[in-house]
Structure formats: C-alpha cells, structure tokens
PDB file of C-alpha atoms in Angstrom:
ATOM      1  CA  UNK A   1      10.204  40.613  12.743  1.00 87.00           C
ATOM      2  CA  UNK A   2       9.817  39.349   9.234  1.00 93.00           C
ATOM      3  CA  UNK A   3      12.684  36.838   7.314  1.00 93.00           C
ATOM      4  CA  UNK A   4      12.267  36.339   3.766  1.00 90.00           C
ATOM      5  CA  UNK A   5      13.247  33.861   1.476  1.00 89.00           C
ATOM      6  CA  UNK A   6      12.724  32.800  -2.063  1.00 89.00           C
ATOM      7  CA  UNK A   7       9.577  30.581  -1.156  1.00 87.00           C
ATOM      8  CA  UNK A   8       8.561  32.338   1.985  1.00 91.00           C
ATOM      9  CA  UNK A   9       7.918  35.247   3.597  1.00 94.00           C
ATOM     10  CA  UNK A  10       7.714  34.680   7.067  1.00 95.00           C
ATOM     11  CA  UNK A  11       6.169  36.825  10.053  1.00 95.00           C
ATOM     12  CA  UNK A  12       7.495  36.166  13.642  1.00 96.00           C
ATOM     13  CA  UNK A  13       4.543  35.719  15.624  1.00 95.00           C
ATOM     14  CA  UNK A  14       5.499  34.062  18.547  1.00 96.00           C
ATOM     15  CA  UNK A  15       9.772  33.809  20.601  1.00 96.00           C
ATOM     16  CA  UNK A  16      10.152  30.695  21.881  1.00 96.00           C
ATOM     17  CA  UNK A  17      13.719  30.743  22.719  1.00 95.00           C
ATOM     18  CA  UNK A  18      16.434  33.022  22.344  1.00 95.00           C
ATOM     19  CA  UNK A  19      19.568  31.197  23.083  1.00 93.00           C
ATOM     20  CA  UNK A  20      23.769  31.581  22.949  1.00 94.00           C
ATOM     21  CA  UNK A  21      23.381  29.419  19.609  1.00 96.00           C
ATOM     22  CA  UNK A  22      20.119  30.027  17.937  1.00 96.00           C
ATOM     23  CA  UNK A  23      17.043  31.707  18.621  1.00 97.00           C
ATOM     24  CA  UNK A  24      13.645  29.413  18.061  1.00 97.00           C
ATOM     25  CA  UNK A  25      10.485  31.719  16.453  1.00 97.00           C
ATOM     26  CA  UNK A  26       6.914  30.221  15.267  1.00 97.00           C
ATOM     27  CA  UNK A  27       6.417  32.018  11.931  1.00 96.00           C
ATOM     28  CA  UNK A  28       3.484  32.311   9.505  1.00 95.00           C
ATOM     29  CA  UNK A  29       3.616  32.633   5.777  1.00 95.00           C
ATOM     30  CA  UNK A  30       2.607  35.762   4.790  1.00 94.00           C
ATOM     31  CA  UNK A  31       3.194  34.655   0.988  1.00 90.00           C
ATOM     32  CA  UNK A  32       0.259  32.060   1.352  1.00 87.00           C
ATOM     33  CA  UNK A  33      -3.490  32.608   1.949  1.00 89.00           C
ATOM     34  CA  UNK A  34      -3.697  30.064   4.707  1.00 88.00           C
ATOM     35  CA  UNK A  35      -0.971  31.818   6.554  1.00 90.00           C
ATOM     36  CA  UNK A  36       0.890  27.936   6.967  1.00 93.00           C
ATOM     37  CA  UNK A  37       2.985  28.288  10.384  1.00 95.00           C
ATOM     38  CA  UNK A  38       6.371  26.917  10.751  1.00 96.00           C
ATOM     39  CA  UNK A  39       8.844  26.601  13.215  1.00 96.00           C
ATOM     40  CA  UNK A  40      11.605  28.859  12.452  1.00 96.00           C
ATOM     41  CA  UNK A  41      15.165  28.438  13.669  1.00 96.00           C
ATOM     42  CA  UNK A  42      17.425  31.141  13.430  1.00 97.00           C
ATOM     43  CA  UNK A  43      21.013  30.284  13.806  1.00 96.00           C
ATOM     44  CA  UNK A  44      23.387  33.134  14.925  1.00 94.00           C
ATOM     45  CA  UNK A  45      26.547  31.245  16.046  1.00 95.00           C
ATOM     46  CA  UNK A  46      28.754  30.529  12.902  1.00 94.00           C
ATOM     47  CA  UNK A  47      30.793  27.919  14.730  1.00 95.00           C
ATOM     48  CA  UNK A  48      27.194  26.260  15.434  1.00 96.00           C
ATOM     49  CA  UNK A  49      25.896  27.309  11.920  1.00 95.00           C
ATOM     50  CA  UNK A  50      28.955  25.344  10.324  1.00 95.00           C
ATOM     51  CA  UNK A  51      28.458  22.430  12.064  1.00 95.00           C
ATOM     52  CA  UNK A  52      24.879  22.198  11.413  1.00 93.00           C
ATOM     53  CA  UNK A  53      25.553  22.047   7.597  1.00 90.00           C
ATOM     54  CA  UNK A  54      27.871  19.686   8.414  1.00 92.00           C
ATOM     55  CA  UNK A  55      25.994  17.414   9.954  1.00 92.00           C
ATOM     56  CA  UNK A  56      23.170  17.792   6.436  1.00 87.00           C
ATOM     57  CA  UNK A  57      26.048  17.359   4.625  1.00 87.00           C
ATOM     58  CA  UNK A  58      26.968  13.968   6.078  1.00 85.00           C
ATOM     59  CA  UNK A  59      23.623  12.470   5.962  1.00 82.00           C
ATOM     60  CA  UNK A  60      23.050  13.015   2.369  1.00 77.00           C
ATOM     61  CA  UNK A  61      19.811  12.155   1.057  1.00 54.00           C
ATOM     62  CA  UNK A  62      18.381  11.195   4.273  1.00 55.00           C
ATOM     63  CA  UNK A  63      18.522  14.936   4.930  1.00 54.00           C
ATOM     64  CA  UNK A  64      16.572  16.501   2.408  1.00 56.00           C
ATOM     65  CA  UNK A  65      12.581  15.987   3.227  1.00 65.00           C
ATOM     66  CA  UNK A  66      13.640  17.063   6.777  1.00 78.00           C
ATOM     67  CA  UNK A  67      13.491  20.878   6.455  1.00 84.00           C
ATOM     68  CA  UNK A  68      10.894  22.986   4.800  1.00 90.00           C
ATOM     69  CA  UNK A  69      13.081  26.028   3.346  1.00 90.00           C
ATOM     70  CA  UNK A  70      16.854  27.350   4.179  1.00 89.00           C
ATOM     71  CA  UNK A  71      18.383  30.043   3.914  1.00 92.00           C
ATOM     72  CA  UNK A  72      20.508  33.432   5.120  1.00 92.00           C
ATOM     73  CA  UNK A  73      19.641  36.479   6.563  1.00 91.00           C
ATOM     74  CA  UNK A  74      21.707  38.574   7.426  1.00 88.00           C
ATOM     75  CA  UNK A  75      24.423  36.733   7.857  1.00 90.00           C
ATOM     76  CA  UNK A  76      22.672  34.128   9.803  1.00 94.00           C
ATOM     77  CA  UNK A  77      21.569  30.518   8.447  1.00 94.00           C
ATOM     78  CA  UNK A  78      17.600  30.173   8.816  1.00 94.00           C
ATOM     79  CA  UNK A  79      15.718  26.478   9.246  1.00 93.00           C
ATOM     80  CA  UNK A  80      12.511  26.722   8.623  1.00 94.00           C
ATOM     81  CA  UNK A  81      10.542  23.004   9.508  1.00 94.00           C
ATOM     82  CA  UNK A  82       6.757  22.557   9.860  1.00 92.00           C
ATOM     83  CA  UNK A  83       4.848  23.622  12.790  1.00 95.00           C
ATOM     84  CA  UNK A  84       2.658  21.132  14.494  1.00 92.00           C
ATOM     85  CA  UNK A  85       0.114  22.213  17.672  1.00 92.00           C
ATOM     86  CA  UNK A  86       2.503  21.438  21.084  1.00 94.00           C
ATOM     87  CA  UNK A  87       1.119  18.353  22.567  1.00 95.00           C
ATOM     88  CA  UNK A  88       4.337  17.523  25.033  1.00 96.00           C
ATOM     89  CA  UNK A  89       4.568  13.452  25.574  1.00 95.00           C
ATOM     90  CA  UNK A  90       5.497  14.607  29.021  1.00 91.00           C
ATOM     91  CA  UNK A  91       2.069  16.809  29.580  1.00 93.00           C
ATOM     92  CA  UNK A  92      -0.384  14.541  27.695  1.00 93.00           C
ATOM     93  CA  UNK A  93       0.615  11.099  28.967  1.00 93.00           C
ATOM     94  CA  UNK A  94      -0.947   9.296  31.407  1.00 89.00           C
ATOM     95  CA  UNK A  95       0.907   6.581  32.200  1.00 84.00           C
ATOM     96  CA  UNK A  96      -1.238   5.506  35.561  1.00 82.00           C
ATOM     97  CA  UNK A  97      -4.498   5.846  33.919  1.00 86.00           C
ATOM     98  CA  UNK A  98      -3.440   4.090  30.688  1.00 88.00           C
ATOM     99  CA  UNK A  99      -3.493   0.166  30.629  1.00 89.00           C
ATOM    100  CA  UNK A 100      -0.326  -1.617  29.960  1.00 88.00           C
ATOM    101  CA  UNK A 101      -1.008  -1.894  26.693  1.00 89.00           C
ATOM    102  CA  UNK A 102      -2.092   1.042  25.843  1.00 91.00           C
ATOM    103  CA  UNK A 103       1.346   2.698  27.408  1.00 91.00           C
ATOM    104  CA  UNK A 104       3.777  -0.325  25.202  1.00 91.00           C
ATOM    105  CA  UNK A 105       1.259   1.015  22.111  1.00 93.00           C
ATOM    106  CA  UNK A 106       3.024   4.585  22.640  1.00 94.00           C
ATOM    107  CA  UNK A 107       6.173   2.673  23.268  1.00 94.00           C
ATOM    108  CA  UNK A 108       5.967   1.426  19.987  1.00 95.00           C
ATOM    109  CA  UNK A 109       4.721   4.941  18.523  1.00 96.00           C
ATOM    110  CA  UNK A 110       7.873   6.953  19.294  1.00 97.00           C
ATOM    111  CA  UNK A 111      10.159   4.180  18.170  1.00 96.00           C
ATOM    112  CA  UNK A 112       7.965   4.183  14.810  1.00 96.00           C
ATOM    113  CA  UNK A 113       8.135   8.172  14.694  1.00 96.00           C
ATOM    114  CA  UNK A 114      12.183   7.454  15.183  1.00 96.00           C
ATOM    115  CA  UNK A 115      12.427   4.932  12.361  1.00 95.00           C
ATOM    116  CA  UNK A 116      10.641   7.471   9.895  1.00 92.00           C
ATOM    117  CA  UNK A 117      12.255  10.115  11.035  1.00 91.00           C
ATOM    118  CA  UNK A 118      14.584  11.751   8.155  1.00 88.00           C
ATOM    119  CA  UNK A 119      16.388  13.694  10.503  1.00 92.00           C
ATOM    120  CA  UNK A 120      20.303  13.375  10.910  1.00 92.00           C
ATOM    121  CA  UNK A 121      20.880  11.039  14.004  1.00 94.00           C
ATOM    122  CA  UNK A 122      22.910  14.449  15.869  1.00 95.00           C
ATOM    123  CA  UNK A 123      19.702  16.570  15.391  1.00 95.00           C
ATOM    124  CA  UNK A 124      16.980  13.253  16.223  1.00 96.00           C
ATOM    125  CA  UNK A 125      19.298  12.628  19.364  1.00 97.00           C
ATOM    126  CA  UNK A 126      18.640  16.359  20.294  1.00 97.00           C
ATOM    127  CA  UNK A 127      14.624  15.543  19.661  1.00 97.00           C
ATOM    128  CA  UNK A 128      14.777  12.709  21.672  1.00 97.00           C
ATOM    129  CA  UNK A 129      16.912  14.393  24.710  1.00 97.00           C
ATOM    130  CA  UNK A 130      15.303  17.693  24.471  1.00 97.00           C
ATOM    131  CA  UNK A 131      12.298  16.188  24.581  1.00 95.00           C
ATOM    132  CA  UNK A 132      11.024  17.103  21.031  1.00 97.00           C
ATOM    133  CA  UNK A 133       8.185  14.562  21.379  1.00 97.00           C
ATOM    134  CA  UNK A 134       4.372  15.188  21.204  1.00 97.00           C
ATOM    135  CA  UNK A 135       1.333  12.794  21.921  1.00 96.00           C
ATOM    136  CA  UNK A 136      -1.213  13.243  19.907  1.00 94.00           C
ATOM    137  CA  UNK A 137      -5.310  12.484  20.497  1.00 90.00           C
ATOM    138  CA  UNK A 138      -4.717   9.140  19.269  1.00 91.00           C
ATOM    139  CA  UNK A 139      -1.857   7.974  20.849  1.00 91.00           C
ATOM    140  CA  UNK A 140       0.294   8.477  17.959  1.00 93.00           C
ATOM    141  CA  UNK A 141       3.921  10.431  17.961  1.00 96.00           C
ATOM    142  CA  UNK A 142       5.380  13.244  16.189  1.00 96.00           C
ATOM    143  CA  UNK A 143       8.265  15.648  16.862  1.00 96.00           C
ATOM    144  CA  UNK A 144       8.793  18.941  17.650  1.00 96.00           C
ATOM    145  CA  UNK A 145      11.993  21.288  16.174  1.00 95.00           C
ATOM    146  CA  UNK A 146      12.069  24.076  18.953  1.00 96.00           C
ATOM    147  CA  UNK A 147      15.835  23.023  19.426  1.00 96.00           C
ATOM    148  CA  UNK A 148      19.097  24.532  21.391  1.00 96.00           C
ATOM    149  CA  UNK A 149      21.579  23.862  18.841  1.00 96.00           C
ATOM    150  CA  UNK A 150      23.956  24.879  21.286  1.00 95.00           C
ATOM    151  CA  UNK A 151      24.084  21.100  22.395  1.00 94.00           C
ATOM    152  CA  UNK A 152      24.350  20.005  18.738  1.00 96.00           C
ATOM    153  CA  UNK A 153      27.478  16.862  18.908  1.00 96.00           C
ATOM    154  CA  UNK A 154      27.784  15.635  14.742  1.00 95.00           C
ATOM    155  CA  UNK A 155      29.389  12.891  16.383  1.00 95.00           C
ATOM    156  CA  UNK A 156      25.829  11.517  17.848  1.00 96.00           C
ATOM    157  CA  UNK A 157      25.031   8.232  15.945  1.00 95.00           C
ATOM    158  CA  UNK A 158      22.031   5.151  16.051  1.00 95.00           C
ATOM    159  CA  UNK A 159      23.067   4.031  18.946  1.00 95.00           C
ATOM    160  CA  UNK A 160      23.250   7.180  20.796  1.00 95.00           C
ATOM    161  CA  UNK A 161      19.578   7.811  19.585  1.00 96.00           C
ATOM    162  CA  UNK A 162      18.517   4.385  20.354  1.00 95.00           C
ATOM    163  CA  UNK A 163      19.894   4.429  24.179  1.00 94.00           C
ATOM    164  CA  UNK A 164      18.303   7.854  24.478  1.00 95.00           C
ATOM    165  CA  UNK A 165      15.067   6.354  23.211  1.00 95.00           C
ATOM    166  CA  UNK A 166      15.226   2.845  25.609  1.00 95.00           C
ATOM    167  CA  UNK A 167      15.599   5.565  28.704  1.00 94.00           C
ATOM    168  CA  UNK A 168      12.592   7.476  27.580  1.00 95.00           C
ATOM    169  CA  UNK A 169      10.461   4.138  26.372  1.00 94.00           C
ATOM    170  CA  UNK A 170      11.608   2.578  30.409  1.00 92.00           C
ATOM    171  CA  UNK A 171      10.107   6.146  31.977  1.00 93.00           C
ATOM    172  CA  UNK A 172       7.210   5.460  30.247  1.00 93.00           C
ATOM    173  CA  UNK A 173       6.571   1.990  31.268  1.00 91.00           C
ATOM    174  CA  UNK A 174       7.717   2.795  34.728  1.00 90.00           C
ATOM    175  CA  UNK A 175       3.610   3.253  35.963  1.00 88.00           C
ATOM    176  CA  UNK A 176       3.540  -0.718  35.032  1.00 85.00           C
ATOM    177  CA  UNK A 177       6.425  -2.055  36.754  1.00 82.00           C
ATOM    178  CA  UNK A 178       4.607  -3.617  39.283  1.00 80.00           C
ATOM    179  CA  UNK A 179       2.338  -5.547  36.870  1.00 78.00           C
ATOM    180  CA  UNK A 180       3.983  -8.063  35.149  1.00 72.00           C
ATOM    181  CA  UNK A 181       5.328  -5.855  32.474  1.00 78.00           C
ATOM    182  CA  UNK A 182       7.909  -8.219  30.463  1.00 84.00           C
ATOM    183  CA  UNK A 183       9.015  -5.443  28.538  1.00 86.00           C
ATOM    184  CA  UNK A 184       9.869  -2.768  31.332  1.00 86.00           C
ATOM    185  CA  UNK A 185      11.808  -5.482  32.688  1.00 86.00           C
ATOM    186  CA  UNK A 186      13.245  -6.210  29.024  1.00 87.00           C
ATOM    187  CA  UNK A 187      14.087  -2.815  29.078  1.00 89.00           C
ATOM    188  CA  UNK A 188      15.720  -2.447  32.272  1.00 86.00           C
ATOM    189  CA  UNK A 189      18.034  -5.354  31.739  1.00 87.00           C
ATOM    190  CA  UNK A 190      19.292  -4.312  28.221  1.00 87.00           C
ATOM    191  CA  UNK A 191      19.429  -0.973  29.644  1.00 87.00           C
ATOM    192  CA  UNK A 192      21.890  -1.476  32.435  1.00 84.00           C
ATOM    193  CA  UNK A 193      23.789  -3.372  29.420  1.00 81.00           C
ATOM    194  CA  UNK A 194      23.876  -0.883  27.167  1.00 78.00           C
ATOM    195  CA  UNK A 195      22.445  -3.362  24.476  1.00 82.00           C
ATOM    196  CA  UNK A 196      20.785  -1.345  21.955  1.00 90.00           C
ATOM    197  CA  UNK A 197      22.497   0.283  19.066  1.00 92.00           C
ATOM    198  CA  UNK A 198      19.725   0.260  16.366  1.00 94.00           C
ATOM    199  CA  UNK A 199      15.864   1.517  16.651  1.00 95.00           C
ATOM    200  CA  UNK A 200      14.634  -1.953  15.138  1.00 94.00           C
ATOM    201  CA  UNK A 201      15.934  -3.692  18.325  1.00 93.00           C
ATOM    202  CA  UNK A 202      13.925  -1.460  20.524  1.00 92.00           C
ATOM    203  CA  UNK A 203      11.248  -2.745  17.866  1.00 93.00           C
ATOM    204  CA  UNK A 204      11.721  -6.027  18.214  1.00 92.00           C
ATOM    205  CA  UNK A 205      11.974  -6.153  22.099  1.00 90.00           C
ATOM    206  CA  UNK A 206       8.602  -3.942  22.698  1.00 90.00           C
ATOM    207  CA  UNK A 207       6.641  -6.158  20.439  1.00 88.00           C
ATOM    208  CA  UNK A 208       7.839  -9.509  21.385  1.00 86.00           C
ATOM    209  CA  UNK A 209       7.064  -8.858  25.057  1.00 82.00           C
ATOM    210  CA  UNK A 210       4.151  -6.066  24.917  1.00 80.00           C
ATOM    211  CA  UNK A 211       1.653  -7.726  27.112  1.00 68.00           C
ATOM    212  CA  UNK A 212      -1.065  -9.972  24.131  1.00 67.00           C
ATOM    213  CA  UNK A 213      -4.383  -8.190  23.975  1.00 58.00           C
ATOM    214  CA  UNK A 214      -7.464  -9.054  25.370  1.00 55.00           C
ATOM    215  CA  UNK A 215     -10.243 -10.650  23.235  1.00 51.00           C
ATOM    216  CA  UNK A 216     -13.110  -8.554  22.381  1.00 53.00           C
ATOM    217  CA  UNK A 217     -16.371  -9.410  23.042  1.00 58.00           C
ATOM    218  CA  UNK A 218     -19.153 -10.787  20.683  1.00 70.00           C
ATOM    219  CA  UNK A 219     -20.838  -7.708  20.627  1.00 73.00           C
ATOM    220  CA  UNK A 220     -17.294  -5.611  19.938  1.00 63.00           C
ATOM    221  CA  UNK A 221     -16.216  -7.657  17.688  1.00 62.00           C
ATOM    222  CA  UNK A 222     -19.602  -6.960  15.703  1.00 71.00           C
ATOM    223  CA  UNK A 223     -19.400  -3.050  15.756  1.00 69.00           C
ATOM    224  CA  UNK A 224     -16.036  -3.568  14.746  1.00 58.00           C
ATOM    225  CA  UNK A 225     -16.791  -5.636  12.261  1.00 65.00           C
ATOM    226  CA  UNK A 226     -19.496  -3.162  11.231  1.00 71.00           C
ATOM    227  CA  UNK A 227     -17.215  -0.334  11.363  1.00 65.00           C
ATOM    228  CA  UNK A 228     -14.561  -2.042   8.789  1.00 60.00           C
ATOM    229  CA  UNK A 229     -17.267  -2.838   6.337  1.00 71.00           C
ATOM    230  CA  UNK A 230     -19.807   0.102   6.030  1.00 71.00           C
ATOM    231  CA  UNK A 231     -18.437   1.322   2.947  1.00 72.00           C
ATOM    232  CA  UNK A 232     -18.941  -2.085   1.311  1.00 79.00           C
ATOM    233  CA  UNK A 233     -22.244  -2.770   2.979  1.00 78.00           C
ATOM    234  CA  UNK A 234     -23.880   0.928   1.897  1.00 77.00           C
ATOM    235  CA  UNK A 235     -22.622   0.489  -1.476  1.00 82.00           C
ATOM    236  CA  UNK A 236     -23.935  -3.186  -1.517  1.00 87.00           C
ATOM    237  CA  UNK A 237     -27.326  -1.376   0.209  1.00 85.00           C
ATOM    238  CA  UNK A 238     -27.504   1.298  -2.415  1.00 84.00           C
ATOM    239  CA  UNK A 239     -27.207  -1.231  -5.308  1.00 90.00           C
ATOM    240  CA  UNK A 240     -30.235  -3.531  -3.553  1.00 88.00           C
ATOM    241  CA  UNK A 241     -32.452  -0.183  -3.493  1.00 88.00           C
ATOM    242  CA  UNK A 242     -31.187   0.430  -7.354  1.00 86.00           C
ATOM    243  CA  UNK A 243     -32.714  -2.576  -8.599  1.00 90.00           C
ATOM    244  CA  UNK A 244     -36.071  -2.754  -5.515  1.00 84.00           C
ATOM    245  CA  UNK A 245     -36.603   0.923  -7.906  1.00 85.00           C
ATOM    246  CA  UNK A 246     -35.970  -0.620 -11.056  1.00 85.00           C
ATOM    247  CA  UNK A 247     -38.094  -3.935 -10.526  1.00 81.00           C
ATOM    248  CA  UNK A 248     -41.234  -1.381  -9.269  1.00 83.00           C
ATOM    249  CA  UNK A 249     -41.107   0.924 -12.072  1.00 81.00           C
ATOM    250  CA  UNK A 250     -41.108  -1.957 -14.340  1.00 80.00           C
ATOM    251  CA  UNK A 251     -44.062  -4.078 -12.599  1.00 77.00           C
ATOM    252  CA  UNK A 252     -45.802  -0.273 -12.271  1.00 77.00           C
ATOM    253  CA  UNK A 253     -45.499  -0.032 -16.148  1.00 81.00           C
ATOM    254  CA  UNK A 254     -46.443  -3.816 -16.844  1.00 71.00           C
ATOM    255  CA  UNK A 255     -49.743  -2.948 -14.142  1.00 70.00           C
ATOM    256  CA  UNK A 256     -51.245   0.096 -16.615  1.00 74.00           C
ATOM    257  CA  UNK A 257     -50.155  -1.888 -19.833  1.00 73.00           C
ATOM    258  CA  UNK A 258     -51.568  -5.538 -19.493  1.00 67.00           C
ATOM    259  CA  UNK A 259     -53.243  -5.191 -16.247  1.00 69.00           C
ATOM    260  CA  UNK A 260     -51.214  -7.909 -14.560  1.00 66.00           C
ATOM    261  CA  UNK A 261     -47.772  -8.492 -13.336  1.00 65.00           C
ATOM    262  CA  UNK A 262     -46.652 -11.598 -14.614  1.00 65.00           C
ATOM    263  CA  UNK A 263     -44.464 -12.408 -12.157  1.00 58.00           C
ATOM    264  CA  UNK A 264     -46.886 -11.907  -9.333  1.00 59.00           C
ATOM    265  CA  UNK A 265     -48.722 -14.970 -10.273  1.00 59.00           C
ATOM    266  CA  UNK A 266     -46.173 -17.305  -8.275  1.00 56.00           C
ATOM    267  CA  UNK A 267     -47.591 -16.224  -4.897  1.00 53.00           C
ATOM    268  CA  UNK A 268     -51.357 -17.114  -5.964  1.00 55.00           C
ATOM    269  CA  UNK A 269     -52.488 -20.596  -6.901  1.00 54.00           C
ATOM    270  CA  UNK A 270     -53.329 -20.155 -10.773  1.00 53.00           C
ATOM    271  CA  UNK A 271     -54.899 -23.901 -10.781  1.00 52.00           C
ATOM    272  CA  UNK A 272     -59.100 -23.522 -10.950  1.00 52.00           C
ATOM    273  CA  UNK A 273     -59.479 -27.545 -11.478  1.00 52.00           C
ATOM    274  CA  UNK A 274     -58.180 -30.723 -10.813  1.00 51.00           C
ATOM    275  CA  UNK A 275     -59.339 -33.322 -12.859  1.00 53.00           C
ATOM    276  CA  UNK A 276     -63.280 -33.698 -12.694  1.00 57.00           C
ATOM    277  CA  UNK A 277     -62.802 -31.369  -9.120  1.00 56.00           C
ATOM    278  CA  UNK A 278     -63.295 -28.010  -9.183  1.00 54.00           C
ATOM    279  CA  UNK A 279     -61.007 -25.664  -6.655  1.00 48.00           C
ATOM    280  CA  UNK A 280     -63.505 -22.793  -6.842  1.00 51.00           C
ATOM    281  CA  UNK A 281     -66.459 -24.465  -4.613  1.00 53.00           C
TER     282      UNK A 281
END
C-alpha cells in the first residue's frame, strides 16, 4: 500500500496495528535514495481525526517540529513521524543487573526525553502510558509513535504526564528498593500524594537524592583524562613533530653548507686552554 503526499511518497512495508481509531504502518520513502523510514499513522475515525487536530491546534507552536509530514488520503488524516529501531525500555532494561545509579541515570533520561519532547501533553501522556519509550545502547531515551489514538483524552495535561512518568520512574527503581535508594522512597511518598504536576519536579527530586557516585580510581581518572584531551594532545603532538622536521632539515642544510651545526656546539666543551694549561693533554 503506497500514501502519497506532497513531500513523500511512502511504501507500507511493515502493519503494526490496525485498530477501531487508526491503523499504525512503518513506511519508507520511495521519493528519497536512502529510502528514510517513518512511522506512519493513518487515522480513519473522523471523530478521532478531529480531535487530534484539535489537540495540534491547542498547543500551537510547541506542535510543529513534532510530526514529519500531514496530510489526507482518501478521506483519512495521515501522521507521518520519524522511525527509530524498537528498543522497548521494558525489553532492554535491566534493572537487577544495573547499579543504582546507573538505573536513577535512566530515571533521569526519560524525564529529560519528556522535557524535550514537543509533543502535545494528550499525545506524550499516550507515549508515556502506552509505553512509547525505548532504551537505547547508551542508556539514553527516545520515543516511539506506534499509538492507539483510540485512547486519545485532549483534556490530558503536565500533570497527568508527570504522574504517569513518577509511576514508570518508581517501576524502574523498584530492583533497588532494598538498598538504600532515597529516591524510590522519594518517589513512593510523593506518589501516594499525588505531588507532582510538572516534569522539572520529577527533575529535581531524582537528582537531589540519586545515590552520589563513586570516585574513580587513579588509574580511571587518567584514561579519562586521556580520553577528554586526545584531540588537544595529537594536535599539540603533531605541532612538536612539525618543528623536530623543521629544526632537522635546517641543521641537515647548515651540515653540507658550513660543515658544522652551530648549535650543536653547546653539548661539547669548545674550551682547548685554560690559562698557561692546556685541556688537550
């Protein structure tokens, strides 16, 4: 199945979902060389479709870097939003094996990918609960848009998102609540509470009671230390070679012209006699 619209031409190559609401297809480009993929949503209930616009509508600005291309086919409203590989937070975290801070360093990735997020709060709250949320190699998080729209609510705000988030951020930490893991406990309290309304409060709580790092060692800190600075050492490296090249072409040159290298002399003694002695006996 193909859908084509002024930018794109896109090729259906793989169904994800076909729901009451909207069906979900991974696409490819056929209009580019490098046959870009994107996840495609194709949105056949109007009631749904309306609302969806809506819910654009109302976020304005925030809105418009969240979507790659829209437009209709057929009578239906088509989303088309970048494809990423599926890395599911669920499959690719290890919560047990991780240490505790490597598990509040995730923490703190989601609620990062949530701040940057340009998504409309009804559509990140269905990334969030849908679980829309991907771990990549290095332990950062990005989202997923293989969504049911049929559970799309325009009335979802911060808050909702942010409560959603906590729940997911205490299953996480859940592996460490026997250790003495301030912030699952954090968590848990505000939780119960219903405390958070805004992602930079999750923020704030993670950080100020993510358990302190440990020290690195001498020889750690050295590689790492190393690893910061190669680019300045190899260019410092490469300029110390530059002028070892220049100074031996020059004392090569001085060699065949005068037969001596003038500045040579300071590692032999040039003195023959001192006073009536002579150094040469």
């Amino acid at each position: 199945m193909i859908y084509q619209s002024q930018k794109m031409k896109l090729n259906c190559i793989r169904t994800v979902k076909k729901g009451s609401a909207n069906d979900i297809f991974i696409c490819q480009d056929l209009n580019t060389a490098a046959r870009n993929l994107y996840t495609l949503l194709v949105i056949r209930d109007h009631r749904t479709a309306r609302t969806y616009l809506e819910v654009f509508e109302r976020a304005g600005l925030r809105a418009q870097d969240s979507y790659i291309d829209s437009f209709s086919d057929k009578g239906m409203l088509c989303m088309a939003f970048e494809y990423k590989a599926e890395r599911p937070l669920r499959d690719f975290y290890m919560g047990e094996a991780y240490t505790l801070q490597e598990c509040e360093n995730v923490c703190i990735q989601l609620i990062m990918a949530c701040l940057a997020s340009r998504l409309p709060f009804p559509l990140l709250y269905l990334v969030l609960k849908q679980q829309q949320i991907h771990l990549s190699k290095d332990h950062s998080v990005y989202f997923g848009f293989q969504l049911d729209l049929a559970e799309l609510d325009p009335e979802k705000t911060e808050r909702d998102c942010a409560v959603e988030c906590a729940a997911i951020l205490r299953e996480l930490l859940e592996p460490k609540a026997s250790m003495k893991a301030f912030s699952y406990r954090l968590l848990e309290k505000k939780i119960a509470r219903k405390s958070y309304s805004r992602f930079t409060e999750l923020y704030k709580d993670i950080r100020i009671s993510a358990a302190p790092e440990k020290k690195k060692g001498i020889l750690k800190r050295a590689k790492a230390w190393f690893r910061r600075n190669q680019d300045t050492l190899f260019r410092i490296l490469l300029i110390l070679c530059g002028i070892l090249a220049v100074v031996t072409v020059v004392s090569l040159i001085l060699q065949l012209v005068f037969g001596d290298i003038p500045w040579l002399r300071i590692f032999f003694n040039g003195f023959k006699t001192i006073g009536r002695e002579s150094l040469l006996q």
